[in-house]
GROMACS .gro file of C-alpha atoms in nm:
model
  489
    1UNK     CA    1   1.379   2.320   1.569
    2UNK     CA    2   1.456   2.297   1.193
    3UNK     CA    3   1.239   2.089   0.966
    4UNK     CA    4   1.270   1.927   0.626
    5UNK     CA    5   0.926   1.928   0.466
    6UNK     CA    6   0.865   1.693   0.172
    7UNK     CA    7   0.526   1.736   0.002
    8UNK     CA    8   0.376   1.529  -0.282
    9UNK     CA    9   0.720   1.424  -0.405
   10UNK     CA   10   0.715   1.223  -0.729
   11UNK     CA   11   1.009   1.107  -0.936
   12UNK     CA   12   1.060   0.873  -1.232
   13UNK     CA   13   1.383   0.811  -1.417
   14UNK     CA   14   1.385   0.899  -1.788
   15UNK     CA   15   1.285   0.603  -2.000
   16UNK     CA   16   1.117   0.422  -1.711
   17UNK     CA   17   0.744   0.368  -1.667
   18UNK     CA   18   0.775   0.275  -1.300
   19UNK     CA   19   0.793   0.572  -1.060
   20UNK     CA   20   1.056   0.555  -0.788
   21UNK     CA   21   0.846   0.784  -0.565
   22UNK     CA   22   0.485   0.888  -0.605
   23UNK     CA   23   0.315   1.159  -0.396
   24UNK     CA   24   0.544   1.111  -0.097
   25UNK     CA   25   0.488   1.351   0.192
   26UNK     CA   26   0.681   1.349   0.519
   27UNK     CA   27   0.839   1.579   0.774
   28UNK     CA   28   1.186   1.533   0.924
   29UNK     CA   29   1.352   1.712   1.214
   30UNK     CA   30   1.716   1.801   1.147
   31UNK     CA   31   1.803   1.714   1.509
   32UNK     CA   32   1.708   1.351   1.447
   33UNK     CA   33   1.965   1.078   1.394
   34UNK     CA   34   1.784   0.905   1.108
   35UNK     CA   35   1.870   0.555   0.996
   36UNK     CA   36   1.758   0.516   0.633
   37UNK     CA   37   1.676   0.158   0.532
   38UNK     CA   38   1.502  -0.036   0.256
   39UNK     CA   39   1.569  -0.319   0.012
   40UNK     CA   40   1.830  -0.265  -0.257
   41UNK     CA   41   1.695  -0.070  -0.554
   42UNK     CA   42   1.413   0.098  -0.362
   43UNK     CA   43   1.560   0.448  -0.409
   44UNK     CA   44   1.755   0.539  -0.095
   45UNK     CA   45   2.043   0.706  -0.283
   46UNK     CA   46   1.792   0.859  -0.526
   47UNK     CA   47   1.607   1.018  -0.234
   48UNK     CA   48   1.932   1.169  -0.106
   49UNK     CA   49   2.004   1.309  -0.454
   50UNK     CA   50   1.657   1.464  -0.461
   51UNK     CA   51   1.727   1.637  -0.129
   52UNK     CA   52   2.053   1.764  -0.276
   53UNK     CA   53   1.866   1.902  -0.580
   54UNK     CA   54   2.064   1.689  -0.824
   55UNK     CA   55   1.758   1.540  -0.995
   56UNK     CA   56   1.440   1.705  -1.129
   57UNK     CA   57   1.121   1.610  -0.945
   58UNK     CA   58   0.757   1.701  -0.898
   59UNK     CA   59   0.630   1.827  -0.563
   60UNK     CA   60   0.827   2.031  -0.315
   61UNK     CA   61   1.116   1.999  -0.068
   62UNK     CA   62   1.162   2.282   0.183
   63UNK     CA   63   1.452   2.293   0.429
   64UNK     CA   64   1.608   2.562   0.645
   65UNK     CA   65   1.949   2.392   0.625
   66UNK     CA   66   2.187   2.300   0.345
   67UNK     CA   67   2.279   1.942   0.265
   68UNK     CA   68   2.623   1.782   0.245
   69UNK     CA   69   2.673   1.435   0.101
   70UNK     CA   70   2.907   1.157   0.209
   71UNK     CA   71   3.114   1.024   0.038
   72UNK     CA   72   3.245   1.348  -0.109
   73UNK     CA   73   3.390   1.310  -0.463
   74UNK     CA   74   3.768   1.353  -0.458
   75UNK     CA   75   3.902   1.498  -0.782
   76UNK     CA   76   4.274   1.447  -0.718
   77UNK     CA   77   4.348   1.168  -0.472
   78UNK     CA   78   4.724   1.210  -0.515
   79UNK     CA   79   4.711   1.533  -0.311
   80UNK     CA   80   4.799   1.538   0.056
   81UNK     CA   81   4.500   1.441   0.269
   82UNK     CA   82   4.499   1.791   0.422
   83UNK     CA   83   4.455   1.951   0.078
   84UNK     CA   84   4.169   1.714  -0.006
   85UNK     CA   85   3.993   1.821   0.314
   86UNK     CA   86   4.051   2.188   0.224
   87UNK     CA   87   3.873   2.125  -0.107
   88UNK     CA   88   3.577   1.982   0.083
   89UNK     CA   89   3.562   2.262   0.343
   90UNK     CA   90   3.804   2.552   0.280
   91UNK     CA   91   3.722   2.738   0.603
   92UNK     CA   92   3.765   2.474   0.872
   93UNK     CA   93   3.973   2.549   1.179
   94UNK     CA   94   4.271   2.318   1.216
   95UNK     CA   95   4.230   2.262   1.589
   96UNK     CA   96   3.868   2.165   1.539
   97UNK     CA   97   3.967   1.911   1.275
   98UNK     CA   98   4.223   1.758   1.512
   99UNK     CA   99   3.956   1.734   1.782
  100UNK     CA  100   3.725   1.540   1.547
  101UNK     CA  101   4.010   1.319   1.426
  102UNK     CA  102   4.099   1.232   1.785
  103UNK     CA  103   3.741   1.122   1.848
  104UNK     CA  104   3.768   0.893   1.545
  105UNK     CA  105   4.103   0.746   1.644
  106UNK     CA  106   4.304   0.915   1.366
  107UNK     CA  107   4.664   1.037   1.403
  108UNK     CA  108   4.757   1.389   1.290
  109UNK     CA  109   5.038   1.268   1.065
  110UNK     CA  110   4.801   1.109   0.810
  111UNK     CA  111   4.702   1.463   0.705
  112UNK     CA  112   5.045   1.493   0.545
  113UNK     CA  113   5.027   1.168   0.349
  114UNK     CA  114   4.888   1.138  -0.006
  115UNK     CA  115   4.515   1.076   0.022
  116UNK     CA  116   4.526   0.769  -0.203
  117UNK     CA  117   4.779   0.599   0.028
  118UNK     CA  118   4.533   0.601   0.318
  119UNK     CA  119   4.314   0.301   0.386
  120UNK     CA  120   3.948   0.320   0.288
  121UNK     CA  121   3.861   0.331   0.658
  122UNK     CA  122   4.091   0.628   0.718
  123UNK     CA  123   3.944   0.811   0.419
  124UNK     CA  124   3.592   0.748   0.551
  125UNK     CA  125   3.674   0.886   0.896
  126UNK     CA  126   3.856   1.193   0.759
  127UNK     CA  127   3.564   1.289   0.537
  128UNK     CA  128   3.316   1.253   0.821
  129UNK     CA  129   3.539   1.463   1.048
  130UNK     CA  130   3.560   1.758   0.809
  131UNK     CA  131   3.200   1.740   0.684
  132UNK     CA  132   3.064   1.768   1.037
  133UNK     CA  133   3.263   2.089   1.079
  134UNK     CA  134   3.046   2.266   0.822
  135UNK     CA  135   2.788   2.493   0.984
  136UNK     CA  136   2.414   2.486   0.912
  137UNK     CA  137   2.455   2.166   0.712
  138UNK     CA  138   2.256   1.846   0.743
  139UNK     CA  139   2.472   1.549   0.651
  140UNK     CA  140   2.349   1.275   0.416
  141UNK     CA  141   2.570   0.973   0.488
  142UNK     CA  142   2.549   0.697   0.225
  143UNK     CA  143   2.674   0.356   0.344
  144UNK     CA  144   2.991   0.450   0.537
  145UNK     CA  145   3.041   0.104   0.689
  146UNK     CA  146   3.143  -0.071   0.365
  147UNK     CA  147   3.506   0.024   0.423
  148UNK     CA  148   3.519   0.000   0.804
  149UNK     CA  149   3.639  -0.293   1.011
  150UNK     CA  150   3.455  -0.391   1.328
  151UNK     CA  151   3.653  -0.154   1.552
  152UNK     CA  152   3.610   0.128   1.299
  153UNK     CA  153   3.235   0.073   1.294
  154UNK     CA  154   3.221   0.094   1.672
  155UNK     CA  155   3.421   0.420   1.672
  156UNK     CA  156   3.217   0.582   1.394
  157UNK     CA  157   2.887   0.473   1.549
  158UNK     CA  158   2.990   0.626   1.882
  159UNK     CA  159   3.108   0.941   1.702
  160UNK     CA  160   2.780   0.984   1.510
  161UNK     CA  161   2.581   0.948   1.832
  162UNK     CA  162   2.735   1.275   1.955
  163UNK     CA  163   2.639   1.476   1.644
  164UNK     CA  164   2.333   1.697   1.605
  165UNK     CA  165   2.155   1.522   1.319
  166UNK     CA  166   2.191   1.333   0.990
  167UNK     CA  167   2.040   1.079   0.755
  168UNK     CA  168   2.243   0.757   0.755
  169UNK     CA  169   2.203   0.485   0.492
  170UNK     CA  170   2.331   0.160   0.642
  171UNK     CA  171   2.233  -0.205   0.661
  172UNK     CA  172   2.452  -0.293   0.959
  173UNK     CA  173   2.203  -0.360   1.238
  174UNK     CA  174   2.448  -0.321   1.528
  175UNK     CA  175   2.589  -0.001   1.378
  176UNK     CA  176   2.241   0.151   1.340
  177UNK     CA  177   2.141   0.057   1.692
  178UNK     CA  178   2.445   0.241   1.823
  179UNK     CA  179   2.378   0.580   1.667
  180UNK     CA  180   2.019   0.640   1.544
  181UNK     CA  181   1.704   0.749   1.723
  182UNK     CA  182   1.462   0.739   1.427
  183UNK     CA  183   1.419   0.506   1.130
  184UNK     CA  184   1.319   0.628   0.783
  185UNK     CA  185   1.214   0.319   0.587
  186UNK     CA  186   1.127   0.277   0.221
  187UNK     CA  187   0.871   0.000   0.225
  188UNK     CA  188   0.701  -0.178  -0.064
  189UNK     CA  189   0.398   0.052  -0.055
  190UNK     CA  190   0.507   0.367   0.129
  191UNK     CA  191   0.777   0.561   0.311
  192UNK     CA  192   0.741   0.603   0.684
  193UNK     CA  193   0.926   0.749   0.981
  194UNK     CA  194   0.932   0.573   1.317
  195UNK     CA  195   1.092   0.673   1.645
  196UNK     CA  196   1.352   0.433   1.785
  197UNK     CA  197   1.655   0.239   1.663
  198UNK     CA  198   1.674  -0.046   1.414
  199UNK     CA  199   1.593  -0.319   1.666
  200UNK     CA  200   1.272  -0.148   1.782
  201UNK     CA  201   1.171  -0.085   1.418
  202UNK     CA  202   1.238  -0.448   1.326
  203UNK     CA  203   1.041  -0.575   1.626
  204UNK     CA  204   0.748  -0.349   1.533
  205UNK     CA  205   0.765  -0.464   1.172
  206UNK     CA  206   0.760  -0.833   1.267
  207UNK     CA  207   0.468  -0.768   1.503
  208UNK     CA  208   0.276  -0.574   1.235
  209UNK     CA  209   0.349  -0.839   0.971
  210UNK     CA  210   0.228  -1.115   1.203
  211UNK     CA  211  -0.090  -0.920   1.282
  212UNK     CA  212  -0.166  -0.855   0.916
  213UNK     CA  213  -0.098  -1.216   0.818
  214UNK     CA  214  -0.335  -1.331   1.093
  215UNK     CA  215  -0.605  -1.082   0.990
  216UNK     CA  216  -0.563  -1.180   0.627
  217UNK     CA  217  -0.609  -1.545   0.711
  218UNK     CA  218  -0.923  -1.475   0.917
  219UNK     CA  219  -1.071  -1.256   0.645
  220UNK     CA  220  -0.992  -1.518   0.380
  221UNK     CA  221  -1.187  -1.777   0.578
  222UNK     CA  222  -1.471  -1.528   0.637
  223UNK     CA  223  -1.488  -1.441   0.267
  224UNK     CA  224  -1.503  -1.809   0.170
  225UNK     CA  225  -1.780  -1.871   0.426
  226UNK     CA  226  -1.980  -1.569   0.311
  227UNK     CA  227  -1.944  -1.667  -0.054
  228UNK     CA  228  -2.077  -2.014   0.020
  229UNK     CA  229  -2.365  -1.879   0.234
  230UNK     CA  230  -2.462  -1.619  -0.031
  231UNK     CA  231  -2.462  -1.890  -0.297
  232UNK     CA  232  -2.685  -2.114  -0.083
  233UNK     CA  233  -2.932  -1.827  -0.012
  234UNK     CA  234  -2.951  -1.741  -0.382
  235UNK     CA  235  -3.014  -2.106  -0.473
  236UNK     CA  236  -3.285  -2.134  -0.205
  237UNK     CA  237  -3.450  -1.817  -0.337
  238UNK     CA  238  -3.452  -1.954  -0.692
  239UNK     CA  239  -3.599  -2.288  -0.579
  240UNK     CA  240  -3.872  -2.118  -0.371
  241UNK     CA  241  -3.955  -1.882  -0.660
  242UNK     CA  242  -3.991  -2.183  -0.890
  243UNK     CA  243  -4.263  -2.334  -0.668
  244UNK     CA  244  -4.498  -2.043  -0.756
  245UNK     CA  245  -4.587  -2.216  -1.083
  246UNK     CA  246  -4.928  -2.381  -1.056
  247UNK     CA  247  -5.016  -2.212  -0.726
  248UNK     CA  248  -5.312  -1.986  -0.655
  249UNK     CA  249  -5.284  -1.603  -0.635
  250UNK     CA  250  -5.256  -1.598  -0.256
  251UNK     CA  251  -5.000  -1.877  -0.250
  252UNK     CA  252  -4.794  -1.712  -0.524
  253UNK     CA  253  -4.786  -1.387  -0.324
  254UNK     CA  254  -4.665  -1.562  -0.011
  255UNK     CA  255  -4.403  -1.762  -0.200
  256UNK     CA  256  -4.279  -1.451  -0.384
  257UNK     CA  257  -4.249  -1.266  -0.052
  258UNK     CA  258  -4.049  -1.556   0.097
  259UNK     CA  259  -3.817  -1.570  -0.209
  260UNK     CA  260  -3.761  -1.192  -0.194
  261UNK     CA  261  -3.658  -1.217   0.174
  262UNK     CA  262  -3.408  -1.490   0.090
  263UNK     CA  263  -3.268  -1.283  -0.197
  264UNK     CA  264  -3.236  -0.979   0.033
  265UNK     CA  265  -3.042  -1.191   0.280
  266UNK     CA  266  -2.821  -1.310  -0.002
  267UNK     CA  267  -2.748  -0.950  -0.106
  268UNK     CA  268  -2.673  -0.851   0.254
  269UNK     CA  269  -2.427  -1.138   0.284
  270UNK     CA  270  -2.270  -1.034  -0.047
  271UNK     CA  271  -2.232  -0.681   0.092
  272UNK     CA  272  -2.053  -0.813   0.399
  273UNK     CA  273  -1.831  -1.020   0.173
  274UNK     CA  274  -1.736  -0.715  -0.035
  275UNK     CA  275  -1.657  -0.521   0.285
  276UNK     CA  276  -1.433  -0.806   0.402
  277UNK     CA  277  -1.258  -0.811   0.063
  278UNK     CA  278  -1.204  -0.433   0.086
  279UNK     CA  279  -1.059  -0.471   0.436
  280UNK     CA  280  -0.834  -0.754   0.315
  281UNK     CA  281  -0.699  -0.535   0.035
  282UNK     CA  282  -0.553  -0.297   0.297
  283UNK     CA  283  -0.331  -0.572   0.438
  284UNK     CA  284   0.004  -0.723   0.337
  285UNK     CA  285   0.114  -0.428   0.121
  286UNK     CA  286   0.442  -0.395   0.312
  287UNK     CA  287   0.508  -0.764   0.371
  288UNK     CA  288   0.856  -0.823   0.229
  289UNK     CA  289   0.900  -1.134   0.022
  290UNK     CA  290   1.185  -1.324   0.184
  291UNK     CA  291   1.164  -1.679   0.052
  292UNK     CA  292   1.406  -1.934   0.190
  293UNK     CA  293   1.727  -1.984  -0.004
  294UNK     CA  294   1.882  -2.324  -0.073
  295UNK     CA  295   2.243  -2.428  -0.115
  296UNK     CA  296   2.372  -2.775  -0.199
  297UNK     CA  297   2.744  -2.825  -0.160
  298UNK     CA  298   2.935  -3.121  -0.296
  299UNK     CA  299   3.028  -3.367  -0.020
  300UNK     CA  300   3.397  -3.404   0.063
  301UNK     CA  301   3.500  -3.738   0.208
  302UNK     CA  302   3.831  -3.641   0.366
  303UNK     CA  303   3.860  -3.490   0.715
  304UNK     CA  304   4.038  -3.173   0.596
  305UNK     CA  305   3.976  -2.960   0.286
  306UNK     CA  306   4.248  -2.700   0.344
  307UNK     CA  307   4.534  -2.660   0.590
  308UNK     CA  308   4.749  -2.354   0.658
  309UNK     CA  309   5.063  -2.396   0.870
  310UNK     CA  310   5.281  -2.110   0.996
  311UNK     CA  311   5.190  -1.881   0.708
  312UNK     CA  312   5.346  -1.533   0.692
  313UNK     CA  313   5.246  -1.282   0.423
  314UNK     CA  314   5.465  -0.982   0.343
  315UNK     CA  315   5.466  -0.721   0.068
  316UNK     CA  316   5.825  -0.605   0.042
  317UNK     CA  317   5.940  -0.513   0.390
  318UNK     CA  318   5.585  -0.485   0.526
  319UNK     CA  319   5.459  -0.800   0.697
  320UNK     CA  320   5.080  -0.798   0.701
  321UNK     CA  321   5.027  -1.119   0.900
  322UNK     CA  322   5.243  -1.388   1.052
  323UNK     CA  323   5.227  -1.742   1.187
  324UNK     CA  324   4.874  -1.817   1.064
  325UNK     CA  325   4.769  -2.181   1.115
  326UNK     CA  326   4.425  -2.334   1.083
  327UNK     CA  327   4.236  -2.620   0.917
  328UNK     CA  328   3.909  -2.604   0.723
  329UNK     CA  329   3.700  -2.917   0.781
  330UNK     CA  330   3.362  -3.014   0.630
  331UNK     CA  331   3.086  -2.818   0.804
  332UNK     CA  332   3.312  -2.541   0.935
  333UNK     CA  333   3.183  -2.185   0.910
  334UNK     CA  334   3.502  -1.989   0.974
  335UNK     CA  335   3.507  -1.614   1.024
  336UNK     CA  336   3.846  -1.457   0.947
  337UNK     CA  337   3.869  -1.152   1.172
  338UNK     CA  338   4.102  -0.859   1.211
  339UNK     CA  339   4.135  -0.485   1.145
  340UNK     CA  340   4.173  -0.335   0.799
  341UNK     CA  341   4.514  -0.421   0.652
  342UNK     CA  342   4.570  -0.730   0.866
  343UNK     CA  343   4.585  -0.965   0.566
  344UNK     CA  344   4.237  -1.120   0.563
  345UNK     CA  345   4.180  -1.078   0.189
  346UNK     CA  346   4.538  -1.188   0.120
  347UNK     CA  347   4.475  -1.516   0.304
  348UNK     CA  348   4.162  -1.578   0.096
  349UNK     CA  349   4.343  -1.503  -0.230
  350UNK     CA  350   4.633  -1.728  -0.125
  351UNK     CA  351   4.390  -2.017  -0.077
  352UNK     CA  352   4.240  -1.941  -0.418
  353UNK     CA  353   4.581  -1.995  -0.574
  354UNK     CA  354   4.688  -1.638  -0.646
  355UNK     CA  355   5.056  -1.543  -0.639
  356UNK     CA  356   5.070  -1.394  -0.289
  357UNK     CA  357   5.421  -1.357  -0.140
  358UNK     CA  358   5.430  -1.584   0.163
  359UNK     CA  359   5.621  -1.835   0.367
  360UNK     CA  360   5.478  -2.139   0.540
  361UNK     CA  361   5.263  -2.413   0.396
  362UNK     CA  362   4.920  -2.408   0.225
  363UNK     CA  363   4.771  -2.750   0.148
  364UNK     CA  364   4.458  -2.781  -0.067
  365UNK     CA  365   4.284  -3.118  -0.061
  366UNK     CA  366   4.269  -3.324  -0.378
  367UNK     CA  367   3.985  -3.218  -0.608
  368UNK     CA  368   3.854  -2.942  -0.379
  369UNK     CA  369   3.625  -2.706  -0.573
  370UNK     CA  370   3.591  -2.346  -0.453
  371UNK     CA  371   3.346  -2.060  -0.513
  372UNK     CA  372   3.461  -1.706  -0.442
  373UNK     CA  373   3.280  -1.375  -0.389
  374UNK     CA  374   3.510  -1.073  -0.368
  375UNK     CA  375   3.456  -0.745  -0.182
  376UNK     CA  376   3.421  -0.530  -0.489
  377UNK     CA  377   3.140  -0.527  -0.746
  378UNK     CA  378   3.348  -0.331  -0.998
  379UNK     CA  379   3.386  -0.484  -1.341
  380UNK     CA  380   3.052  -0.663  -1.334
  381UNK     CA  381   2.870  -0.593  -1.660
  382UNK     CA  382   2.694  -0.741  -1.959
  383UNK     CA  383   2.385  -0.961  -1.976
  384UNK     CA  384   2.289  -1.192  -1.691
  385UNK     CA  385   2.253  -1.492  -1.923
  386UNK     CA  386   2.610  -1.443  -2.051
  387UNK     CA  387   2.741  -1.416  -1.696
  388UNK     CA  388   2.557  -1.734  -1.595
  389UNK     CA  389   2.694  -1.922  -1.895
  390UNK     CA  390   3.050  -1.808  -1.823
  391UNK     CA  391   3.016  -1.926  -1.462
  392UNK     CA  392   2.866  -2.261  -1.558
  393UNK     CA  393   2.529  -2.200  -1.388
  394UNK     CA  394   2.181  -2.248  -1.535
  395UNK     CA  395   2.021  -1.910  -1.602
  396UNK     CA  396   1.678  -2.025  -1.475
  397UNK     CA  397   1.832  -2.133  -1.143
  398UNK     CA  398   2.014  -1.800  -1.106
  399UNK     CA  399   1.697  -1.603  -1.188
  400UNK     CA  400   1.499  -1.798  -0.928
  401UNK     CA  401   1.765  -1.725  -0.666
  402UNK     CA  402   1.768  -1.353  -0.750
  403UNK     CA  403   1.387  -1.339  -0.731
  404UNK     CA  404   1.408  -1.479  -0.378
  405UNK     CA  405   1.658  -1.204  -0.296
  406UNK     CA  406   1.404  -0.940  -0.398
  407UNK     CA  407   1.521  -0.858  -0.752
  408UNK     CA  408   1.250  -0.804  -1.013
  409UNK     CA  409   1.240  -0.936  -1.368
  410UNK     CA  410   1.299  -0.586  -1.508
  411UNK     CA  411   1.613  -0.550  -1.293
  412UNK     CA  412   1.760  -0.881  -1.408
  413UNK     CA  413   1.704  -0.783  -1.773
  414UNK     CA  414   1.926  -0.475  -1.741
  415UNK     CA  415   2.296  -0.458  -1.819
  416UNK     CA  416   2.463  -0.569  -1.497
  417UNK     CA  417   2.680  -0.257  -1.499
  418UNK     CA  418   2.369  -0.038  -1.454
  419UNK     CA  419   2.256  -0.211  -1.133
  420UNK     CA  420   2.313  -0.063  -0.789
  421UNK     CA  421   2.604  -0.197  -0.583
  422UNK     CA  422   2.359  -0.387  -0.363
  423UNK     CA  423   2.196  -0.553  -0.665
  424UNK     CA  424   2.537  -0.640  -0.812
  425UNK     CA  425   2.635  -0.802  -0.481
  426UNK     CA  426   2.317  -1.009  -0.494
  427UNK     CA  427   2.411  -1.130  -0.843
  428UNK     CA  428   2.757  -1.235  -0.722
  429UNK     CA  429   2.621  -1.409  -0.411
  430UNK     CA  430   2.337  -1.580  -0.596
  431UNK     CA  431   2.587  -1.709  -0.853
  432UNK     CA  432   2.809  -1.848  -0.577
  433UNK     CA  433   2.515  -2.013  -0.401
  434UNK     CA  434   2.413  -2.182  -0.728
  435UNK     CA  435   2.759  -2.327  -0.793
  436UNK     CA  436   2.822  -2.689  -0.692
  437UNK     CA  437   3.144  -2.674  -0.489
  438UNK     CA  438   3.298  -2.806  -0.167
  439UNK     CA  439   3.383  -2.469  -0.009
  440UNK     CA  440   3.246  -2.116  -0.040
  441UNK     CA  441   3.489  -1.829   0.019
  442UNK     CA  442   3.317  -1.493   0.068
  443UNK     CA  443   3.504  -1.165   0.123
  444UNK     CA  444   3.270  -0.916   0.295
  445UNK     CA  445   2.955  -1.061   0.138
  446UNK     CA  446   2.722  -0.816   0.314
  447UNK     CA  447   2.867  -0.498   0.163
  448UNK     CA  448   2.574  -0.300   0.015
  449UNK     CA  449   2.326  -0.579   0.101
  450UNK     CA  450   1.991  -0.479   0.252
  451UNK     CA  451   1.871  -0.605   0.590
  452UNK     CA  452   1.611  -0.849   0.452
  453UNK     CA  453   1.873  -1.016   0.232
  454UNK     CA  454   2.114  -1.036   0.526
  455UNK     CA  455   1.859  -1.227   0.732
  456UNK     CA  456   1.795  -1.459   0.433
  457UNK     CA  457   2.166  -1.537   0.411
  458UNK     CA  458   2.179  -1.605   0.784
  459UNK     CA  459   1.886  -1.845   0.759
  460UNK     CA  460   2.048  -2.017   0.459
  461UNK     CA  461   2.377  -2.076   0.637
  462UNK     CA  462   2.212  -2.189   0.961
  463UNK     CA  463   1.971  -2.424   0.781
  464UNK     CA  464   2.207  -2.594   0.536
  465UNK     CA  465   2.533  -2.560   0.734
  466UNK     CA  466   2.765  -2.536   0.431
  467UNK     CA  467   3.141  -2.522   0.464
  468UNK     CA  468   3.238  -2.157   0.434
  469UNK     CA  469   3.535  -1.930   0.500
  470UNK     CA  470   3.433  -1.566   0.518
  471UNK     CA  471   3.547  -1.217   0.609
  472UNK     CA  472   3.277  -0.988   0.745
  473UNK     CA  473   3.256  -0.687   0.978
  474UNK     CA  474   2.884  -0.711   1.057
  475UNK     CA  475   2.906  -0.811   1.423
  476UNK     CA  476   2.559  -0.965   1.444
  477UNK     CA  477   2.612  -1.176   1.132
  478UNK     CA  478   2.948  -1.307   1.256
  479UNK     CA  479   2.811  -1.396   1.600
  480UNK     CA  480   2.510  -1.574   1.451
  481UNK     CA  481   2.692  -1.769   1.179
  482UNK     CA  482   3.052  -1.855   1.267
  483UNK     CA  483   3.143  -2.189   1.427
  484UNK     CA  484   3.508  -2.075   1.446
  485UNK     CA  485   3.684  -1.739   1.458
  486UNK     CA  486   4.040  -1.695   1.330
  487UNK     CA  487   4.190  -1.365   1.450
  488UNK     CA  488   4.463  -1.186   1.253
  489UNK     CA  489   4.499  -0.896   1.495
   0.00000   0.00000   0.00000
């Protein structure tokens, strides 16, 4: 058994007064399949960099294995894929690589194609295949699902389940359930390790949260009752003490004794109150704020917003999808499904009015207003107030929405380019939610988004039932949200 021992780990970024980690101690077994979760901006990627030794820290990290990080930086993506893999691991055996590729559903011929011509999903699988060939290495896997379609996620989850051990950062609940046996969670007040998959961790968290909320409510009532009782005892003691005036020596002694007893009772009650307050202070530290979101779409008074009839999309001689027909009606929540490269994003961009080569008919209803969230967060930068103004949204409304999604005031004051990908995605989604439109079009909205925020979005869409066309590979989200599925397979 190999262990990773973290003792009294503390880390703060230069220029920041808020520590990311403070006196963290934990022990991990390198045979564990660890799912690593926590809200965006809590420090998951930072923790992986600390394990890799890329950042200075206080405390100690001892491990009997080396660490390898996914995704591996590719210096020259124009090389053949085989040469890129040789840069990652020069000593791998070719037959072993083919064995791993077969498990991941990859064909041998892609090794002899330029790396940058492969799909993101193929690049993800190739890197995982070669990294797991390295001996005495513990793999740190940072959000691999962002570039995988639903089938790819199933394959990779099944593949990871057969490996010896790793730390996996992911927010896809179904994916985690398929391949992890322990959860490492960064909570509001601590970091903890728990045996089981995501579903068991989530069930335990909900149970613990409910218990603490109940205890907090009981203690609050008890504290209020004790405060009132202590106040009454103190007032009684003062009134009794006041009756000593004008009494004889014996009477004054008796009255003083009676007042002292009442005061002692008052102090005892106050002591119980302080103990209850101390007990209450131990609760609710890891309760995640997950306020309900609101969305108000403009009503559309025609039966159909958008209609596609017999649409084919082709780039040159390559046809990516053909004979696509569907209507979008008010209240529809349509999930556009299909493997990577099947034309999902092209369909969305066609509806948005981009010059996409196609045949067939696309009809957009008169006056239909759209809001779009793209897959990528690249290019987002500048001040939040400038971004809000450019998008025609009130800054105060956007800030309130971001606060509900778990972003702090200090985070929203930063240049948007400096935020994590998860925080950037929250900015894009919050902006879209705040816009008054008839139809929301979201392309993989859950990329980089933490689990708490995913459940908030689900509750939003189920509560307000907006009209939405979306592409998403999170199986649980699609099953919970979609009223229609359009398959491009």
